[in-house]
């Protein structure tokens, strides 16, 4: 058997000099490319983060320097295949179950009762929620848990959740619905019992969302920069949380304006707590700092 160090050299032959860095021009080209596709601003302060993440792509395409990688992408035909990976590499996917938990109380106490009272007398009641920057699905599955709890404790209703994101890697994780044990710790214990499956192997700490919830949640690739998207136009609530902060002000307004075309009259828009001011200039009534209703 080869020694471990030899095995490592064999599978990962490219050694990157730690001192290598992106030139101003290379960083600007990457920032422009990413910004043009995703709307994400990459100011100079993000250079170290971008370098760290691009390093992984350099290894994957067999380049040993940033200049070699940039030449490959911009001059040598690598752009088409590399742009998706670059987007995966530079997006920030930080999320949690029950992140900013007040919003899930708004869902339970206000949005669900409002939807149910609107559909009084209808043969079938359904609630549609869109998690528009879904990351690994924690937000969409939190919504599903809250709706399942609410539907189980009062008037029955049907519900579906759409999760969308620009990052193909993170969407694959969302569809898999498998999470490390410590990542699901914000889920209340009784909901963990009902909605998370543990492995039969006691040494495995990973958990998976139960099929009953997975069936309710669909994931789709969607770029918020696109002019149009194939999403229903009668969505009851859109969670657009912790993504607008990466865009400049005109882009934020354009993104929210496009999303509102998919919200039914009287539907709800929930932004991240640090994004609460963004909704105030649009056709929206502010109900709470980061909760809006389409008027
Ligand atoms: C920080 S996460 C927020 C996740 C979740 N909404 C939350 O609040 O926990 C931001 C997500 O927005 C996605 N994103 C960034 N730019 C996007 C774009 N132009 N279109 C769609 N998704 C985008 C990223 O891939 C990332 O998964």
PDB file of N, CA and C in Angstrom, residues 12-55:
ATOM      1  N   UNK A  12      -4.171  14.576  -5.880  1.00  0.00           N
ATOM      2  CA  UNK A  12      -4.248  16.036  -5.859  1.00  0.00           C
ATOM      3  C   UNK A  12      -2.864  16.595  -6.199  1.00  0.00           C
ATOM      4  N   UNK A  13      -2.463  16.462  -7.478  1.00  0.00           N
ATOM      5  CA  UNK A  13      -1.087  16.745  -7.819  1.00  0.00           C
ATOM      6  C   UNK A  13      -0.743  18.229  -7.859  1.00  0.00           C
ATOM      7  N   UNK A  14      -1.755  19.111  -7.847  1.00  0.00           N
ATOM      8  CA  UNK A  14      -1.422  20.523  -8.018  1.00  0.00           C
ATOM      9  C   UNK A  14      -1.186  21.180  -6.674  1.00  0.00           C
ATOM     10  N   UNK A  15      -0.007  21.713  -6.511  1.00  0.00           N
ATOM     11  CA  UNK A  15       0.302  22.405  -5.259  1.00  0.00           C
ATOM     12  C   UNK A  15       0.284  23.896  -5.567  1.00  0.00           C
ATOM     13  N   UNK A  16      -0.606  24.618  -4.871  1.00  0.00           N
ATOM     14  CA  UNK A  16      -0.738  26.039  -5.168  1.00  0.00           C
ATOM     15  C   UNK A  16       0.141  26.853  -4.238  1.00  0.00           C
ATOM     16  N   UNK A  17       0.937  27.745  -4.771  1.00  0.00           N
ATOM     17  CA  UNK A  17       1.747  28.581  -3.884  1.00  0.00           C
ATOM     18  C   UNK A  17       0.828  29.466  -3.048  1.00  0.00           C
ATOM     19  N   UNK A  18       1.049  29.466  -1.729  1.00  0.00           N
ATOM     20  CA  UNK A  18       0.166  30.217  -0.839  1.00  0.00           C
ATOM     21  C   UNK A  18       0.214  31.710  -1.138  1.00  0.00           C
ATOM     22  N   UNK A  19       1.334  32.176  -1.725  1.00  0.00           N
ATOM     23  CA  UNK A  19       1.506  33.605  -1.949  1.00  0.00           C
ATOM     24  C   UNK A  19       0.752  34.089  -3.190  1.00  0.00           C
ATOM     25  N   UNK A  20       0.296  33.144  -4.037  1.00  0.00           N
ATOM     26  CA  UNK A  20      -0.380  33.549  -5.274  1.00  0.00           C
ATOM     27  C   UNK A  20      -1.645  34.338  -4.934  1.00  0.00           C
ATOM     28  N   UNK A  21      -1.913  35.384  -5.701  1.00  0.00           N
ATOM     29  CA  UNK A  21      -3.162  36.122  -5.463  1.00  0.00           C
ATOM     30  C   UNK A  21      -3.692  36.645  -6.795  1.00  0.00           C
ATOM     31  N   UNK A  22      -4.952  37.065  -6.791  1.00  0.00           N
ATOM     32  CA  UNK A  22      -5.562  37.620  -8.007  1.00  0.00           C
ATOM     33  C   UNK A  22      -5.041  39.033  -8.219  1.00  0.00           C
ATOM     34  N   UNK A  23      -4.684  39.373  -9.445  1.00  0.00           N
ATOM     35  CA  UNK A  23      -4.324  40.774  -9.720  1.00  0.00           C
ATOM     36  C   UNK A  23      -5.614  41.602  -9.694  1.00  0.00           C
ATOM     37  N   UNK A  24      -5.478  42.931  -9.637  1.00  0.00           N
ATOM     38  CA  UNK A  24      -6.668  43.797  -9.650  1.00  0.00           C
ATOM     39  C   UNK A  24      -7.528  43.488 -10.870  1.00  0.00           C
ATOM     40  N   UNK A  25      -6.850  43.349 -12.007  1.00  0.00           N
ATOM     41  CA  UNK A  25      -7.593  43.135 -13.253  1.00  0.00           C
ATOM     42  C   UNK A  25      -8.335  41.786 -13.236  1.00  0.00           C
ATOM     43  N   UNK A  26      -7.665  40.754 -12.723  1.00  0.00           N
ATOM     44  CA  UNK A  26      -8.309  39.426 -12.668  1.00  0.00           C
ATOM     45  C   UNK A  26      -9.514  39.453 -11.720  1.00  0.00           C
ATOM     46  N   UNK A  27      -9.308  40.110 -10.560  1.00  0.00           N
ATOM     47  CA  UNK A  27     -10.414  40.173  -9.603  1.00  0.00           C
ATOM     48  C   UNK A  27     -11.603  40.912 -10.220  1.00  0.00           C
ATOM     49  N   UNK A  28     -11.320  42.023 -10.915  1.00  0.00           N
ATOM     50  CA  UNK A  28     -12.406  42.796 -11.530  1.00  0.00           C
ATOM     51  C   UNK A  28     -13.132  41.966 -12.583  1.00  0.00           C
ATOM     52  N   UNK A  29     -12.390  41.192 -13.367  1.00  0.00           N
ATOM     53  CA  UNK A  29     -13.041  40.383 -14.413  1.00  0.00           C
ATOM     54  C   UNK A  29     -13.975  39.357 -13.779  1.00  0.00           C
ATOM     55  N   UNK A  30     -13.492  38.726 -12.693  1.00  0.00           N
ATOM     56  CA  UNK A  30     -14.325  37.725 -12.010  1.00  0.00           C
ATOM     57  C   UNK A  30     -15.537  38.395 -11.374  1.00  0.00           C
ATOM     58  N   UNK A  31     -15.304  39.538 -10.706  1.00  0.00           N
ATOM     59  CA  UNK A  31     -16.414  40.248 -10.046  1.00  0.00           C
ATOM     60  C   UNK A  31     -17.455  40.680 -11.081  1.00  0.00           C
ATOM     61  N   UNK A  32     -17.002  41.144 -12.257  1.00  0.00           N
ATOM     62  CA  UNK A  32     -17.943  41.575 -13.300  1.00  0.00           C
ATOM     63  C   UNK A  32     -18.728  40.381 -13.840  1.00  0.00           C
ATOM     64  N   UNK A  33     -18.033  39.278 -14.027  1.00  0.00           N
ATOM     65  CA  UNK A  33     -18.693  38.076 -14.547  1.00  0.00           C
ATOM     66  C   UNK A  33     -19.779  37.608 -13.569  1.00  0.00           C
ATOM     67  N   UNK A  34     -19.407  37.491 -12.304  1.00  0.00           N
ATOM     68  CA  UNK A  34     -20.355  37.018 -11.291  1.00  0.00           C
ATOM     69  C   UNK A  34     -21.495  38.022 -11.128  1.00  0.00           C
ATOM     70  N   UNK A  35     -21.138  39.317 -11.063  1.00  0.00           N
ATOM     71  CA  UNK A  35     -22.158  40.352 -10.900  1.00  0.00           C
ATOM     72  C   UNK A  35     -23.129  40.353 -12.071  1.00  0.00           C
ATOM     73  N   UNK A  36     -22.608  40.189 -13.283  1.00  0.00           N
ATOM     74  CA  UNK A  36     -23.458  40.198 -14.478  1.00  0.00           C
ATOM     75  C   UNK A  36     -24.447  39.042 -14.479  1.00  0.00           C
ATOM     76  N   UNK A  37     -24.040  37.900 -13.970  1.00  0.00           N
ATOM     77  CA  UNK A  37     -24.935  36.733 -13.964  1.00  0.00           C
ATOM     78  C   UNK A  37     -25.891  36.715 -12.787  1.00  0.00           C
ATOM     79  N   UNK A  38     -25.413  37.130 -11.614  1.00  0.00           N
ATOM     80  CA  UNK A  38     -26.185  36.892 -10.389  1.00  0.00           C
ATOM     81  C   UNK A  38     -26.671  38.150  -9.702  1.00  0.00           C
ATOM     82  N   UNK A  39     -26.102  39.290 -10.052  1.00  0.00           N
ATOM     83  CA  UNK A  39     -26.428  40.523  -9.326  1.00  0.00           C
ATOM     84  C   UNK A  39     -25.599  40.682  -8.062  1.00  0.00           C
ATOM     85  N   UNK A  40     -24.824  39.669  -7.696  1.00  0.00           N
ATOM     86  CA  UNK A  40     -24.061  39.728  -6.444  1.00  0.00           C
ATOM     87  C   UNK A  40     -22.879  40.680  -6.604  1.00  0.00           C
ATOM     88  N   UNK A  41     -22.785  41.664  -5.711  1.00  0.00           N
ATOM     89  CA  UNK A  41     -21.666  42.600  -5.739  1.00  0.00           C
ATOM     90  C   UNK A  41     -20.477  41.971  -5.049  1.00  0.00           C
ATOM     91  N   UNK A  42     -19.332  42.066  -5.667  1.00  0.00           N
ATOM     92  CA  UNK A  42     -18.119  41.569  -5.008  1.00  0.00           C
ATOM     93  C   UNK A  42     -17.156  42.741  -4.850  1.00  0.00           C
ATOM     94  N   UNK A  43     -17.306  43.533  -3.793  1.00  0.00           N
ATOM     95  CA  UNK A  43     -16.391  44.661  -3.589  1.00  0.00           C
ATOM     96  C   UNK A  43     -14.996  44.165  -3.249  1.00  0.00           C
ATOM     97  N   UNK A  44     -14.022  45.079  -3.289  1.00  0.00           N
ATOM     98  CA  UNK A  44     -12.615  44.692  -3.086  1.00  0.00           C
ATOM     99  C   UNK A  44     -12.410  43.925  -1.777  1.00  0.00           C
ATOM    100  N   UNK A  45     -13.209  44.241  -0.761  1.00  0.00           N
ATOM    101  CA  UNK A  45     -13.085  43.571   0.534  1.00  0.00           C
ATOM    102  C   UNK A  45     -13.357  42.074   0.462  1.00  0.00           C
ATOM    103  N   UNK A  46     -13.957  41.614  -0.622  1.00  0.00           N
ATOM    104  CA  UNK A  46     -14.290  40.186  -0.754  1.00  0.00           C
ATOM    105  C   UNK A  46     -13.183  39.410  -1.465  1.00  0.00           C
ATOM    106  N   UNK A  47     -12.080  40.098  -1.786  1.00  0.00           N
ATOM    107  CA  UNK A  47     -11.050  39.465  -2.616  1.00  0.00           C
ATOM    108  C   UNK A  47     -10.498  38.186  -1.963  1.00  0.00           C
ATOM    109  N   UNK A  48     -10.210  38.240  -0.679  1.00  0.00           N
ATOM    110  CA  UNK A  48      -9.632  37.058  -0.028  1.00  0.00           C
ATOM    111  C   UNK A  48     -10.625  35.901  -0.060  1.00  0.00           C
ATOM    112  N   UNK A  49     -11.893  36.198   0.185  1.00  0.00           N
ATOM    113  CA  UNK A  49     -12.925  35.164   0.135  1.00  0.00           C
ATOM    114  C   UNK A  49     -12.984  34.544  -1.278  1.00  0.00           C
ATOM    115  N   UNK A  50     -12.968  35.426  -2.302  1.00  0.00           N
ATOM    116  CA  UNK A  50     -13.036  34.929  -3.687  1.00  0.00           C
ATOM    117  C   UNK A  50     -11.804  34.079  -3.993  1.00  0.00           C
ATOM    118  N   UNK A  51     -10.642  34.543  -3.573  1.00  0.00           N
ATOM    119  CA  UNK A  51      -9.417  33.760  -3.838  1.00  0.00           C
ATOM    120  C   UNK A  51      -9.521  32.368  -3.213  1.00  0.00           C
ATOM    121  N   UNK A  52      -9.973  32.331  -1.974  1.00  0.00           N
ATOM    122  CA  UNK A  52     -10.085  31.035  -1.278  1.00  0.00           C
ATOM    123  C   UNK A  52     -11.010  30.089  -2.023  1.00  0.00           C
ATOM    124  N   UNK A  53     -12.122  30.623  -2.485  1.00  0.00           N
ATOM    125  CA  UNK A  53     -13.111  29.749  -3.133  1.00  0.00           C
ATOM    126  C   UNK A  53     -12.688  29.370  -4.553  1.00  0.00           C
ATOM    127  N   UNK A  54     -12.038  30.304  -5.247  1.00  0.00           N
ATOM    128  CA  UNK A  54     -11.594  30.024  -6.616  1.00  0.00           C
ATOM    129  C   UNK A  54     -10.458  28.990  -6.605  1.00  0.00           C
ATOM    130  N   UNK A  55      -9.675  28.975  -5.519  1.00  0.00           N
ATOM    131  CA  UNK A  55      -8.575  27.992  -5.423  1.00  0.00           C
ATOM    132  C   UNK A  55      -9.083  26.571  -5.645  1.00  0.00           C
TER     133      UNK A  55
END
